[in-house]
Amino acid sequence: MRNPLGVLAVGGVVVLAACSVAGDPPPVASPAPLTAVAALGEFSTLDYCSLLDTSRLKNATADAPDSSFTSCQVDVLQGGRSRSVTIGPLAADRDPNVQAYDYARPLPDGVSVQQTGFVPERTCGRAITFADGIRLAVSIADDDGRGSVDDRCGAADDVVGGVLAAVSGNRVRHMQLPDRSWGRVDSCALLNTPGLAAAATDAIAALAGHSCIRGDVSLEFTVVKQASTGPSETLGSRTSRVVADGAFCRVRTVQPSPATPGRAEQATVSVVDTSGAGGDAACTPARAVAATVFAKIP
């Protein structure tokens, strides 16, 4: 017979029976807060168009998306309205125009969604902020004045949902940039050339590394549908175009994109005039910087 203590008598011999006691179940590990690095991987090669799911936009047809080094843009026709959808770029600096917003849909642990102000007219902006404070911009702009704010922002939230689904579904892709692509160029290394800016000024790279600012000089690499037009001149052995824009002067040069047929890669040197002279005062130093930088681009 067996007694409550688990002692079993067999043929007059007392045997201790094994008796297991169920303990508390092991604690369930909480999910780690999702950082931008964990969600998106290497920023410099991120294919932002892999985060886009236009099927989430109700009653919409979309053109083929255009992928740049720091964003993805697509034109859609939704409910008879022409719209443009943009995902990117990434940012980490504090921005007072990014404000709290009650995003009512599910979110990964550590991720929040904000609304962004100071955007162009007829545009709804959202920011997906990861646990490490890095933000991914999302926006929808109406090409005409017929769309309402609620309708635009509802569509923007649909795009946000697609981004988060791509992340959770392991659908994030990365570009394979050819050797000659300017997407592989370290923009800050070019701006660290002596004589381009004040020696005491540190070069500050954008998160993805495709743009850099040093003092009053900046350098940016992008992918464009159509190259700039207008009078040209040769700077750094490259055909370049110089345009004054307020206090800024911008010098651009392009090459056919080795990664995307029908597109061009563009390098833009910008210099800001801090003297208040206006006009094309910044263009003389901009030409000098562009001549040095463009000569070093592969």
JSON list of N, CA and C in Angstrom, two decimals, residues 202-280:
[
{"chain": "A", "resi": 202, "resn": "ASP", "atom": "N", "xyz": [34.63, 69.52, -36.77]},
{"chain": "A", "resi": 202, "resn": "ASP", "atom": "CA", "xyz": [34.53, 68.08, -37.01]},
{"chain": "A", "resi": 202, "resn": "ASP", "atom": "C", "xyz": [33.49, 67.79, -38.08]},
{"chain": "A", "resi": 203, "resn": "ALA", "atom": "N", "xyz": [33.76, 66.80, -38.88]},
{"chain": "A", "resi": 203, "resn": "ALA", "atom": "CA", "xyz": [32.79, 66.35, -39.88]},
{"chain": "A", "resi": 203, "resn": "ALA", "atom": "C", "xyz": [31.72, 65.51, -39.18]},
{"chain": "A", "resi": 204, "resn": "ILE", "atom": "N", "xyz": [30.47, 65.77, -39.52]},
{"chain": "A", "resi": 204, "resn": "ILE", "atom": "CA", "xyz": [29.34, 65.07, -38.90]},
{"chain": "A", "resi": 204, "resn": "ILE", "atom": "C", "xyz": [28.62, 64.28, -39.97]},
{"chain": "A", "resi": 205, "resn": "ALA", "atom": "N", "xyz": [28.63, 62.96, -39.84]},
{"chain": "A", "resi": 205, "resn": "ALA", "atom": "CA", "xyz": [28.00, 62.10, -40.84]},
{"chain": "A", "resi": 205, "resn": "ALA", "atom": "C", "xyz": [26.55, 61.85, -40.50]},
{"chain": "A", "resi": 206, "resn": "ALA", "atom": "N", "xyz": [25.71, 61.77, -41.53]},
{"chain": "A", "resi": 206, "resn": "ALA", "atom": "CA", "xyz": [24.34, 61.31, -41.34]},
{"chain": "A", "resi": 206, "resn": "ALA", "atom": "C", "xyz": [24.37, 59.82, -41.00]},
{"chain": "A", "resi": 207, "resn": "LEU", "atom": "N", "xyz": [23.25, 59.31, -40.49]},
{"chain": "A", "resi": 207, "resn": "LEU", "atom": "CA", "xyz": [23.23, 57.94, -40.00]},
{"chain": "A", "resi": 207, "resn": "LEU", "atom": "C", "xyz": [23.65, 56.93, -41.06]},
{"chain": "A", "resi": 208, "resn": "ALA", "atom": "N", "xyz": [23.19, 57.11, -42.29]},
{"chain": "A", "resi": 208, "resn": "ALA", "atom": "CA", "xyz": [23.49, 56.13, -43.33]},
{"chain": "A", "resi": 208, "resn": "ALA", "atom": "C", "xyz": [24.83, 56.37, -43.99]},
{"chain": "A", "resi": 209, "resn": "GLY", "atom": "N", "xyz": [25.48, 57.49, -43.70]},
{"chain": "A", "resi": 209, "resn": "GLY", "atom": "CA", "xyz": [26.80, 57.75, -44.23]},
{"chain": "A", "resi": 209, "resn": "GLY", "atom": "C", "xyz": [26.83, 58.33, -45.63]},
{"chain": "A", "resi": 210, "resn": "HIS", "atom": "N", "xyz": [25.66, 58.62, -46.21]},
{"chain": "A", "resi": 210, "resn": "HIS", "atom": "CA", "xyz": [25.63, 59.13, -47.58]},
{"chain": "A", "resi": 210, "resn": "HIS", "atom": "C", "xyz": [25.66, 60.65, -47.64]},
{"chain": "A", "resi": 211, "resn": "SER", "atom": "N", "xyz": [25.71, 61.29, -46.51]},
{"chain": "A", "resi": 211, "resn": "SER", "atom": "CA", "xyz": [25.86, 62.75, -46.47]},
{"chain": "A", "resi": 211, "resn": "SER", "atom": "C", "xyz": [26.68, 63.13, -45.25]},
{"chain": "A", "resi": 212, "resn": "CYS", "atom": "N", "xyz": [27.29, 64.32, -45.32]},
{"chain": "A", "resi": 212, "resn": "CYS", "atom": "CA", "xyz": [28.18, 64.77, -44.26]},
{"chain": "A", "resi": 212, "resn": "CYS", "atom": "C", "xyz": [28.21, 66.29, -44.26]},
{"chain": "A", "resi": 213, "resn": "ILE", "atom": "N", "xyz": [28.34, 66.85, -43.06]},
{"chain": "A", "resi": 213, "resn": "ILE", "atom": "CA", "xyz": [28.46, 68.30, -42.90]},
{"chain": "A", "resi": 213, "resn": "ILE", "atom": "C", "xyz": [29.75, 68.60, -42.16]},
{"chain": "A", "resi": 214, "resn": "ARG", "atom": "N", "xyz": [30.50, 69.57, -42.65]},
{"chain": "A", "resi": 214, "resn": "ARG", "atom": "CA", "xyz": [31.69, 70.04, -41.96]},
{"chain": "A", "resi": 214, "resn": "ARG", "atom": "C", "xyz": [31.73, 71.56, -42.06]},
{"chain": "A", "resi": 215, "resn": "GLY", "atom": "N", "xyz": [31.45, 72.21, -40.94]},
{"chain": "A", "resi": 215, "resn": "GLY", "atom": "CA", "xyz": [31.39, 73.66, -40.94]},
{"chain": "A", "resi": 215, "resn": "GLY", "atom": "C", "xyz": [30.27, 74.15, -41.83]},
{"chain": "A", "resi": 216, "resn": "ASP", "atom": "N", "xyz": [30.60, 75.03, -42.79]},
{"chain": "A", "resi": 216, "resn": "ASP", "atom": "CA", "xyz": [29.59, 75.56, -43.69]},
{"chain": "A", "resi": 216, "resn": "ASP", "atom": "C", "xyz": [29.53, 74.80, -45.01]},
{"chain": "A", "resi": 217, "resn": "VAL", "atom": "N", "xyz": [30.13, 73.61, -45.03]},
{"chain": "A", "resi": 217, "resn": "VAL", "atom": "CA", "xyz": [30.18, 72.79, -46.25]},
{"chain": "A", "resi": 217, "resn": "VAL", "atom": "C", "xyz": [29.46, 71.47, -46.01]},
{"chain": "A", "resi": 218, "resn": "SER", "atom": "N", "xyz": [28.70, 71.02, -47.00]},
{"chain": "A", "resi": 218, "resn": "SER", "atom": "CA", "xyz": [28.08, 69.69, -46.90]},
{"chain": "A", "resi": 218, "resn": "SER", "atom": "C", "xyz": [28.24, 68.96, -48.22]},
{"chain": "A", "resi": 219, "resn": "LEU", "atom": "N", "xyz": [28.19, 67.64, -48.14]},
{"chain": "A", "resi": 219, "resn": "LEU", "atom": "CA", "xyz": [28.28, 66.77, -49.31]},
{"chain": "A", "resi": 219, "resn": "LEU", "atom": "C", "xyz": [27.22, 65.69, -49.17]},
{"chain": "A", "resi": 220, "resn": "GLU", "atom": "N", "xyz": [26.48, 65.47, -50.25]},
{"chain": "A", "resi": 220, "resn": "GLU", "atom": "CA", "xyz": [25.40, 64.47, -50.21]},
{"chain": "A", "resi": 220, "resn": "GLU", "atom": "C", "xyz": [25.38, 63.67, -51.51]},
{"chain": "A", "resi": 221, "resn": "PHE", "atom": "N", "xyz": [25.16, 62.36, -51.37]},
{"chain": "A", "resi": 221, "resn": "PHE", "atom": "CA", "xyz": [25.00, 61.47, -52.51]},
{"chain": "A", "resi": 221, "resn": "PHE", "atom": "C", "xyz": [23.56, 60.96, -52.54]},
{"chain": "A", "resi": 222, "resn": "THR", "atom": "N", "xyz": [22.93, 61.05, -53.71]},
{"chain": "A", "resi": 222, "resn": "THR", "atom": "CA", "xyz": [21.55, 60.62, -53.87]},
{"chain": "A", "resi": 222, "resn": "THR", "atom": "C", "xyz": [21.38, 59.91, -55.21]},
{"chain": "A", "resi": 223, "resn": "VAL", "atom": "N", "xyz": [20.20, 59.30, -55.38]},
{"chain": "A", "resi": 223, "resn": "VAL", "atom": "CA", "xyz": [19.79, 58.75, -56.67]},
{"chain": "A", "resi": 223, "resn": "VAL", "atom": "C", "xyz": [18.63, 59.60, -57.17]},
{"chain": "A", "resi": 224, "resn": "VAL", "atom": "N", "xyz": [18.68, 60.04, -58.42]},
{"chain": "A", "resi": 224, "resn": "VAL", "atom": "CA", "xyz": [17.66, 60.94, -58.95]},
{"chain": "A", "resi": 224, "resn": "VAL", "atom": "C", "xyz": [17.10, 60.38, -60.25]},
{"chain": "A", "resi": 225, "resn": "LYS", "atom": "N", "xyz": [15.85, 60.77, -60.52]},
{"chain": "A", "resi": 225, "resn": "LYS", "atom": "CA", "xyz": [15.22, 60.37, -61.78]},
{"chain": "A", "resi": 225, "resn": "LYS", "atom": "C", "xyz": [15.81, 61.14, -62.95]},
{"chain": "A", "resi": 226, "resn": "GLN", "atom": "N", "xyz": [16.02, 62.43, -62.72]},
{"chain": "A", "resi": 226, "resn": "GLN", "atom": "CA", "xyz": [16.45, 63.29, -63.81]},
{"chain": "A", "resi": 226, "resn": "GLN", "atom": "C", "xyz": [17.52, 64.24, -63.31]},
{"chain": "A", "resi": 227, "resn": "ALA", "atom": "N", "xyz": [18.61, 64.32, -64.02]},
{"chain": "A", "resi": 227, "resn": "ALA", "atom": "CA", "xyz": [19.71, 65.20, -63.62]},
{"chain": "A", "resi": 227, "resn": "ALA", "atom": "C", "xyz": [19.32, 66.66, -63.78]},
{"chain": "A", "resi": 228, "resn": "SER", "atom": "N", "xyz": [19.99, 67.51, -63.02]},
{"chain": "A", "resi": 228, "resn": "SER", "atom": "CA", "xyz": [19.77, 68.95, -63.12]},
{"chain": "A", "resi": 228, "resn": "SER", "atom": "C", "xyz": [20.12, 69.45, -64.52]},
{"chain": "A", "resi": 229, "resn": "THR", "atom": "N", "xyz": [19.40, 70.47, -64.94]},
{"chain": "A", "resi": 229, "resn": "THR", "atom": "CA", "xyz": [19.67, 71.06, -66.24]},
{"chain": "A", "resi": 229, "resn": "THR", "atom": "C", "xyz": [20.20, 72.48, -66.06]},
{"chain": "A", "resi": 230, "resn": "GLY", "atom": "N", "xyz": [20.65, 73.08, -67.14]},
{"chain": "A", "resi": 230, "resn": "GLY", "atom": "CA", "xyz": [21.16, 74.44, -67.07]},
{"chain": "A", "resi": 230, "resn": "GLY", "atom": "C", "xyz": [22.61, 74.51, -67.51]},
{"chain": "A", "resi": 231, "resn": "PRO", "atom": "N", "xyz": [23.19, 75.69, -67.47]},
{"chain": "A", "resi": 231, "resn": "PRO", "atom": "CA", "xyz": [24.58, 75.87, -67.89]},
{"chain": "A", "resi": 231, "resn": "PRO", "atom": "C", "xyz": [25.51, 74.97, -67.08]},
{"chain": "A", "resi": 232, "resn": "SER", "atom": "N", "xyz": [26.51, 74.43, -67.76]},
{"chain": "A", "resi": 232, "resn": "SER", "atom": "CA", "xyz": [27.44, 73.52, -67.10]},
{"chain": "A", "resi": 232, "resn": "SER", "atom": "C", "xyz": [28.85, 74.08, -67.16]},
{"chain": "A", "resi": 233, "resn": "GLU", "atom": "N", "xyz": [29.69, 73.59, -66.28]},
{"chain": "A", "resi": 233, "resn": "GLU", "atom": "CA", "xyz": [31.11, 73.90, -66.27]},
{"chain": "A", "resi": 233, "resn": "GLU", "atom": "C", "xyz": [31.85, 72.69, -65.75]},
{"chain": "A", "resi": 234, "resn": "THR", "atom": "N", "xyz": [33.15, 72.64, -65.96]},
{"chain": "A", "resi": 234, "resn": "THR", "atom": "CA", "xyz": [33.95, 71.50, -65.54]},
{"chain": "A", "resi": 234, "resn": "THR", "atom": "C", "xyz": [34.64, 71.81, -64.22]},
{"chain": "A", "resi": 235, "resn": "LEU", "atom": "N", "xyz": [34.36, 70.97, -63.22]},
{"chain": "A", "resi": 235, "resn": "LEU", "atom": "CA", "xyz": [34.99, 71.11, -61.91]},
{"chain": "A", "resi": 235, "resn": "LEU", "atom": "C", "xyz": [35.46, 69.72, -61.47]},
{"chain": "A", "resi": 236, "resn": "GLY", "atom": "N", "xyz": [36.73, 69.62, -61.12]},
{"chain": "A", "resi": 236, "resn": "GLY", "atom": "CA", "xyz": [37.27, 68.31, -60.74]},
{"chain": "A", "resi": 236, "resn": "GLY", "atom": "C", "xyz": [37.15, 67.30, -61.86]},
{"chain": "A", "resi": 237, "resn": "SER", "atom": "N", "xyz": [37.29, 67.76, -63.10]},
{"chain": "A", "resi": 237, "resn": "SER", "atom": "CA", "xyz": [37.21, 66.91, -64.30]},
{"chain": "A", "resi": 237, "resn": "SER", "atom": "C", "xyz": [35.82, 66.32, -64.52]},
{"chain": "A", "resi": 238, "resn": "ARG", "atom": "N", "xyz": [34.80, 66.91, -63.89]},
{"chain": "A", "resi": 238, "resn": "ARG", "atom": "CA", "xyz": [33.44, 66.42, -64.06]},
{"chain": "A", "resi": 238, "resn": "ARG", "atom": "C", "xyz": [32.53, 67.56, -64.53]},
{"chain": "A", "resi": 239, "resn": "THR", "atom": "N", "xyz": [31.58, 67.22, -65.38]},
{"chain": "A", "resi": 239, "resn": "THR", "atom": "CA", "xyz": [30.58, 68.19, -65.80]},
{"chain": "A", "resi": 239, "resn": "THR", "atom": "C", "xyz": [29.71, 68.53, -64.60]},
{"chain": "A", "resi": 240, "resn": "SER", "atom": "N", "xyz": [29.63, 69.82, -64.26]},
{"chain": "A", "resi": 240, "resn": "SER", "atom": "CA", "xyz": [28.97, 70.25, -63.03]},
{"chain": "A", "resi": 240, "resn": "SER", "atom": "C", "xyz": [28.02, 71.40, -63.32]},
{"chain": "A", "resi": 241, "resn": "ARG", "atom": "N", "xyz": [27.06, 71.57, -62.43]},
{"chain": "A", "resi": 241, "resn": "ARG", "atom": "CA", "xyz": [26.12, 72.69, -62.53]},
{"chain": "A", "resi": 241, "resn": "ARG", "atom": "C", "xyz": [26.07, 73.41, -61.20]},
{"chain": "A", "resi": 242, "resn": "VAL", "atom": "N", "xyz": [26.15, 74.73, -61.26]},
{"chain": "A", "resi": 242, "resn": "VAL", "atom": "CA", "xyz": [26.23, 75.58, -60.07]},
{"chain": "A", "resi": 242, "resn": "VAL", "atom": "C", "xyz": [24.94, 76.39, -59.97]},
{"chain": "A", "resi": 243, "resn": "VAL", "atom": "N", "xyz": [24.30, 76.33, -58.80]},
{"chain": "A", "resi": 243, "resn": "VAL", "atom": "CA", "xyz": [23.03, 77.04, -58.60]},
{"chain": "A", "resi": 243, "resn": "VAL", "atom": "C", "xyz": [23.06, 77.75, -57.25]},
{"chain": "A", "resi": 244, "resn": "ALA", "atom": "N", "xyz": [22.81, 79.08, -57.26]},
{"chain": "A", "resi": 244, "resn": "ALA", "atom": "CA", "xyz": [22.67, 79.84, -56.02]},
{"chain": "A", "resi": 244, "resn": "ALA", "atom": "C", "xyz": [21.23, 79.71, -55.54]},
{"chain": "A", "resi": 245, "resn": "ASP", "atom": "N", "xyz": [21.07, 79.48, -54.24]},
{"chain": "A", "resi": 245, "resn": "ASP", "atom": "CA", "xyz": [19.75, 79.29, -53.65]},
{"chain": "A", "resi": 245, "resn": "ASP", "atom": "C", "xyz": [19.72, 79.99, -52.30]},
{"chain": "A", "resi": 246, "resn": "GLY", "atom": "N", "xyz": [19.33, 81.27, -52.30]},
{"chain": "A", "resi": 246, "resn": "GLY", "atom": "CA", "xyz": [19.34, 82.04, -51.06]},
{"chain": "A", "resi": 246, "resn": "GLY", "atom": "C", "xyz": [20.76, 82.20, -50.57]},
{"chain": "A", "resi": 247, "resn": "ALA", "atom": "N", "xyz": [21.00, 81.83, -49.31]},
{"chain": "A", "resi": 247, "resn": "ALA", "atom": "CA", "xyz": [22.34, 81.92, -48.75]},
{"chain": "A", "resi": 247, "resn": "ALA", "atom": "C", "xyz": [23.22, 80.75, -49.17]},
{"chain": "A", "resi": 248, "resn": "PHE", "atom": "N", "xyz": [22.65, 79.77, -49.85]},
{"chain": "A", "resi": 248, "resn": "PHE", "atom": "CA", "xyz": [23.39, 78.57, -50.23]},
{"chain": "A", "resi": 248, "resn": "PHE", "atom": "C", "xyz": [23.83, 78.65, -51.69]},
{"chain": "A", "resi": 249, "resn": "CYS", "atom": "N", "xyz": [24.91, 77.96, -51.98]},
{"chain": "A", "resi": 249, "resn": "CYS", "atom": "CA", "xyz": [25.29, 77.68, -53.36]},
{"chain": "A", "resi": 249, "resn": "CYS", "atom": "C", "xyz": [25.52, 76.18, -53.46]},
{"chain": "A", "resi": 250, "resn": "ARG", "atom": "N", "xyz": [24.89, 75.56, -54.46]},
{"chain": "A", "resi": 250, "resn": "ARG", "atom": "CA", "xyz": [24.97, 74.11, -54.61]},
{"chain": "A", "resi": 250, "resn": "ARG", "atom": "C", "xyz": [25.61, 73.77, -55.95]},
{"chain": "A", "resi": 251, "resn": "VAL", "atom": "N", "xyz": [26.53, 72.82, -55.90]},
{"chain": "A", "resi": 251, "resn": "VAL", "atom": "CA", "xyz": [27.21, 72.35, -57.10]},
{"chain": "A", "resi": 251, "resn": "VAL", "atom": "C", "xyz": [26.94, 70.86, -57.23]},
{"chain": "A", "resi": 252, "resn": "ARG", "atom": "N", "xyz": [26.42, 70.46, -58.41]},
{"chain": "A", "resi": 252, "resn": "ARG", "atom": "CA", "xyz": [26.01, 69.07, -58.60]},
{"chain": "A", "resi": 252, "resn": "ARG", "atom": "C", "xyz": [26.73, 68.46, -59.80]},
{"chain": "A", "resi": 253, "resn": "THR", "atom": "N", "xyz": [27.01, 67.17, -59.67]},
{"chain": "A", "resi": 253, "resn": "THR", "atom": "CA", "xyz": [27.49, 66.38, -60.80]},
{"chain": "A", "resi": 253, "resn": "THR", "atom": "C", "xyz": [26.83, 65.02, -60.72]},
{"chain": "A", "resi": 254, "resn": "VAL", "atom": "N", "xyz": [26.70, 64.34, -61.86]},
{"chain": "A", "resi": 254, "resn": "VAL", "atom": "CA", "xyz": [26.00, 63.06, -61.88]},
{"chain": "A", "resi": 254, "resn": "VAL", "atom": "C", "xyz": [26.79, 62.02, -62.67]},
{"chain": "A", "resi": 255, "resn": "GLN", "atom": "N", "xyz": [26.41, 60.78, -62.43]},
{"chain": "A", "resi": 255, "resn": "GLN", "atom": "CA", "xyz": [26.87, 59.67, -63.26]},
{"chain": "A", "resi": 255, "resn": "GLN", "atom": "C", "xyz": [25.69, 58.72, -63.43]},
{"chain": "A", "resi": 256, "resn": "PRO", "atom": "N", "xyz": [25.63, 57.96, -64.55]},
{"chain": "A", "resi": 256, "resn": "PRO", "atom": "CA", "xyz": [24.57, 56.95, -64.68]},
{"chain": "A", "resi": 256, "resn": "PRO", "atom": "C", "xyz": [24.65, 55.96, -63.52]},
{"chain": "A", "resi": 257, "resn": "SER", "atom": "N", "xyz": [23.51, 55.63, -62.94]},
{"chain": "A", "resi": 257, "resn": "SER", "atom": "CA", "xyz": [23.52, 54.70, -61.81]},
{"chain": "A", "resi": 257, "resn": "SER", "atom": "C", "xyz": [23.95, 53.31, -62.26]},
{"chain": "A", "resi": 258, "resn": "PRO", "atom": "N", "xyz": [25.02, 52.77, -61.67]},
{"chain": "A", "resi": 258, "resn": "PRO", "atom": "CA", "xyz": [25.44, 51.41, -62.03]},
{"chain": "A", "resi": 258, "resn": "PRO", "atom": "C", "xyz": [24.52, 50.34, -61.43]},
{"chain": "A", "resi": 259, "resn": "ALA", "atom": "N", "xyz": [23.64, 50.76, -60.51]},
{"chain": "A", "resi": 259, "resn": "ALA", "atom": "CA", "xyz": [22.76, 49.79, -59.85]},
{"chain": "A", "resi": 259, "resn": "ALA", "atom": "C", "xyz": [21.33, 49.85, -60.38]},
{"chain": "A", "resi": 260, "resn": "THR", "atom": "N", "xyz": [20.90, 51.01, -60.87]},
{"chain": "A", "resi": 260, "resn": "THR", "atom": "CA", "xyz": [19.50, 51.19, -61.29]},
{"chain": "A", "resi": 260, "resn": "THR", "atom": "C", "xyz": [19.45, 51.78, -62.69]},
{"chain": "A", "resi": 261, "resn": "PRO", "atom": "N", "xyz": [19.14, 50.98, -63.70]},
{"chain": "A", "resi": 261, "resn": "PRO", "atom": "CA", "xyz": [19.05, 51.51, -65.06]},
{"chain": "A", "resi": 261, "resn": "PRO", "atom": "C", "xyz": [18.03, 52.64, -65.16]},
{"chain": "A", "resi": 262, "resn": "GLY", "atom": "N", "xyz": [18.38, 53.65, -65.92]},
{"chain": "A", "resi": 262, "resn": "GLY", "atom": "CA", "xyz": [17.47, 54.77, -66.11]},
{"chain": "A", "resi": 262, "resn": "GLY", "atom": "C", "xyz": [17.51, 55.81, -65.01]},
{"chain": "A", "resi": 263, "resn": "ARG", "atom": "N", "xyz": [18.37, 55.62, -64.03]},
{"chain": "A", "resi": 263, "resn": "ARG", "atom": "CA", "xyz": [18.50, 56.58, -62.95]},
{"chain": "A", "resi": 263, "resn": "ARG", "atom": "C", "xyz": [19.94, 57.10, -62.92]},
{"chain": "A", "resi": 264, "resn": "ALA", "atom": "N", "xyz": [20.13, 58.21, -62.23]},
{"chain": "A", "resi": 264, "resn": "ALA", "atom": "CA", "xyz": [21.46, 58.79, -62.10]},
{"chain": "A", "resi": 264, "resn": "ALA", "atom": "C", "xyz": [21.83, 58.91, -60.63]},
{"chain": "A", "resi": 265, "resn": "GLU", "atom": "N", "xyz": [23.10, 58.73, -60.33]},
{"chain": "A", "resi": 265, "resn": "GLU", "atom": "CA", "xyz": [23.60, 59.04, -59.00]},
{"chain": "A", "resi": 265, "resn": "GLU", "atom": "C", "xyz": [24.13, 60.47, -59.02]},
{"chain": "A", "resi": 266, "resn": "GLN", "atom": "N", "xyz": [23.79, 61.23, -57.99]},
{"chain": "A", "resi": 266, "resn": "GLN", "atom": "CA", "xyz": [24.14, 62.64, -57.95]},
{"chain": "A", "resi": 266, "resn": "GLN", "atom": "C", "xyz": [24.95, 62.97, -56.70]},
{"chain": "A", "resi": 267, "resn": "ALA", "atom": "N", "xyz": [26.01, 63.73, -56.90]},
{"chain": "A", "resi": 267, "resn": "ALA", "atom": "CA", "xyz": [26.80, 64.27, -55.78]},
{"chain": "A", "resi": 267, "resn": "ALA", "atom": "C", "xyz": [26.53, 65.76, -55.71]},
{"chain": "A", "resi": 268, "resn": "THR", "atom": "N", "xyz": [26.21, 66.25, -54.51]},
{"chain": "A", "resi": 268, "resn": "THR", "atom": "CA", "xyz": [25.89, 67.67, -54.32]},
{"chain": "A", "resi": 268, "resn": "THR", "atom": "C", "xyz": [26.77, 68.26, -53.23]},
{"chain": "A", "resi": 269, "resn": "VAL", "atom": "N", "xyz": [27.54, 69.27, -53.60]},
{"chain": "A", "resi": 269, "resn": "VAL", "atom": "CA", "xyz": [28.31, 70.06, -52.63]},
{"chain": "A", "resi": 269, "resn": "VAL", "atom": "C", "xyz": [27.52, 71.33, -52.35]},
{"chain": "A", "resi": 270, "resn": "SER", "atom": "N", "xyz": [27.29, 71.63, -51.08]},
{"chain": "A", "resi": 270, "resn": "SER", "atom": "CA", "xyz": [26.59, 72.86, -50.69]},
{"chain": "A", "resi": 270, "resn": "SER", "atom": "C", "xyz": [27.46, 73.67, -49.75]},
{"chain": "A", "resi": 271, "resn": "VAL", "atom": "N", "xyz": [27.49, 74.97, -49.97]},
{"chain": "A", "resi": 271, "resn": "VAL", "atom": "CA", "xyz": [28.19, 75.88, -49.08]},
{"chain": "A", "resi": 271, "resn": "VAL", "atom": "C", "xyz": [27.22, 77.00, -48.71]},
{"chain": "A", "resi": 272, "resn": "VAL", "atom": "N", "xyz": [27.16, 77.34, -47.43]},
{"chain": "A", "resi": 272, "resn": "VAL", "atom": "CA", "xyz": [26.29, 78.42, -46.98]},
{"chain": "A", "resi": 272, "resn": "VAL", "atom": "C", "xyz": [27.13, 79.66, -46.69]},
{"chain": "A", "resi": 273, "resn": "ASP", "atom": "N", "xyz": [26.64, 80.80, -47.14]},
{"chain": "A", "resi": 273, "resn": "ASP", "atom": "CA", "xyz": [27.31, 82.08, -46.88]},
{"chain": "A", "resi": 273, "resn": "ASP", "atom": "C", "xyz": [26.84, 82.61, -45.54]},
{"chain": "A", "resi": 274, "resn": "THR", "atom": "N", "xyz": [27.74, 82.81, -44.61]},
{"chain": "A", "resi": 274, "resn": "THR", "atom": "CA", "xyz": [27.39, 83.31, -43.27]},
{"chain": "A", "resi": 274, "resn": "THR", "atom": "C", "xyz": [27.69, 84.79, -43.11]},
{"chain": "A", "resi": 275, "resn": "SER", "atom": "N", "xyz": [28.12, 85.44, -44.19]},
{"chain": "A", "resi": 275, "resn": "SER", "atom": "CA", "xyz": [28.46, 86.87, -44.09]},
{"chain": "A", "resi": 275, "resn": "SER", "atom": "C", "xyz": [27.25, 87.77, -44.28]},
{"chain": "A", "resi": 276, "resn": "GLY", "atom": "N", "xyz": [26.16, 87.20, -44.81]},
{"chain": "A", "resi": 276, "resn": "GLY", "atom": "CA", "xyz": [24.98, 88.00, -45.09]},
{"chain": "A", "resi": 276, "resn": "GLY", "atom": "C", "xyz": [25.03, 88.71, -46.42]},
{"chain": "A", "resi": 277, "resn": "ALA", "atom": "N", "xyz": [26.04, 88.43, -47.23]},
{"chain": "A", "resi": 277, "resn": "ALA", "atom": "CA", "xyz": [26.19, 89.12, -48.51]},
{"chain": "A", "resi": 277, "resn": "ALA", "atom": "C", "xyz": [25.09, 88.72, -49.49]},
{"chain": "A", "resi": 278, "resn": "GLY", "atom": "N", "xyz": [24.61, 87.47, -49.41]},
{"chain": "A", "resi": 278, "resn": "GLY", "atom": "CA", "xyz": [23.54, 87.02, -50.29]},
{"chain": "A", "resi": 278, "resn": "GLY", "atom": "C", "xyz": [24.01, 86.82, -51.71]},
{"chain": "A", "resi": 279, "resn": "GLY", "atom": "N", "xyz": [23.03, 86.64, -52.62]},
{"chain": "A", "resi": 279, "resn": "GLY", "atom": "CA", "xyz": [23.37, 86.41, -54.01]},
{"chain": "A", "resi": 279, "resn": "GLY", "atom": "C", "xyz": [24.16, 85.13, -54.19]},
{"chain": "A", "resi": 280, "resn": "ASP", "atom": "N", "xyz": [25.23, 85.23, -54.99]},
{"chain": "A", "resi": 280, "resn": "ASP", "atom": "CA", "xyz": [26.05, 84.04, -55.24]},
{"chain": "A", "resi": 280, "resn": "ASP", "atom": "C", "xyz": [27.37, 84.10, -54.48]}
]
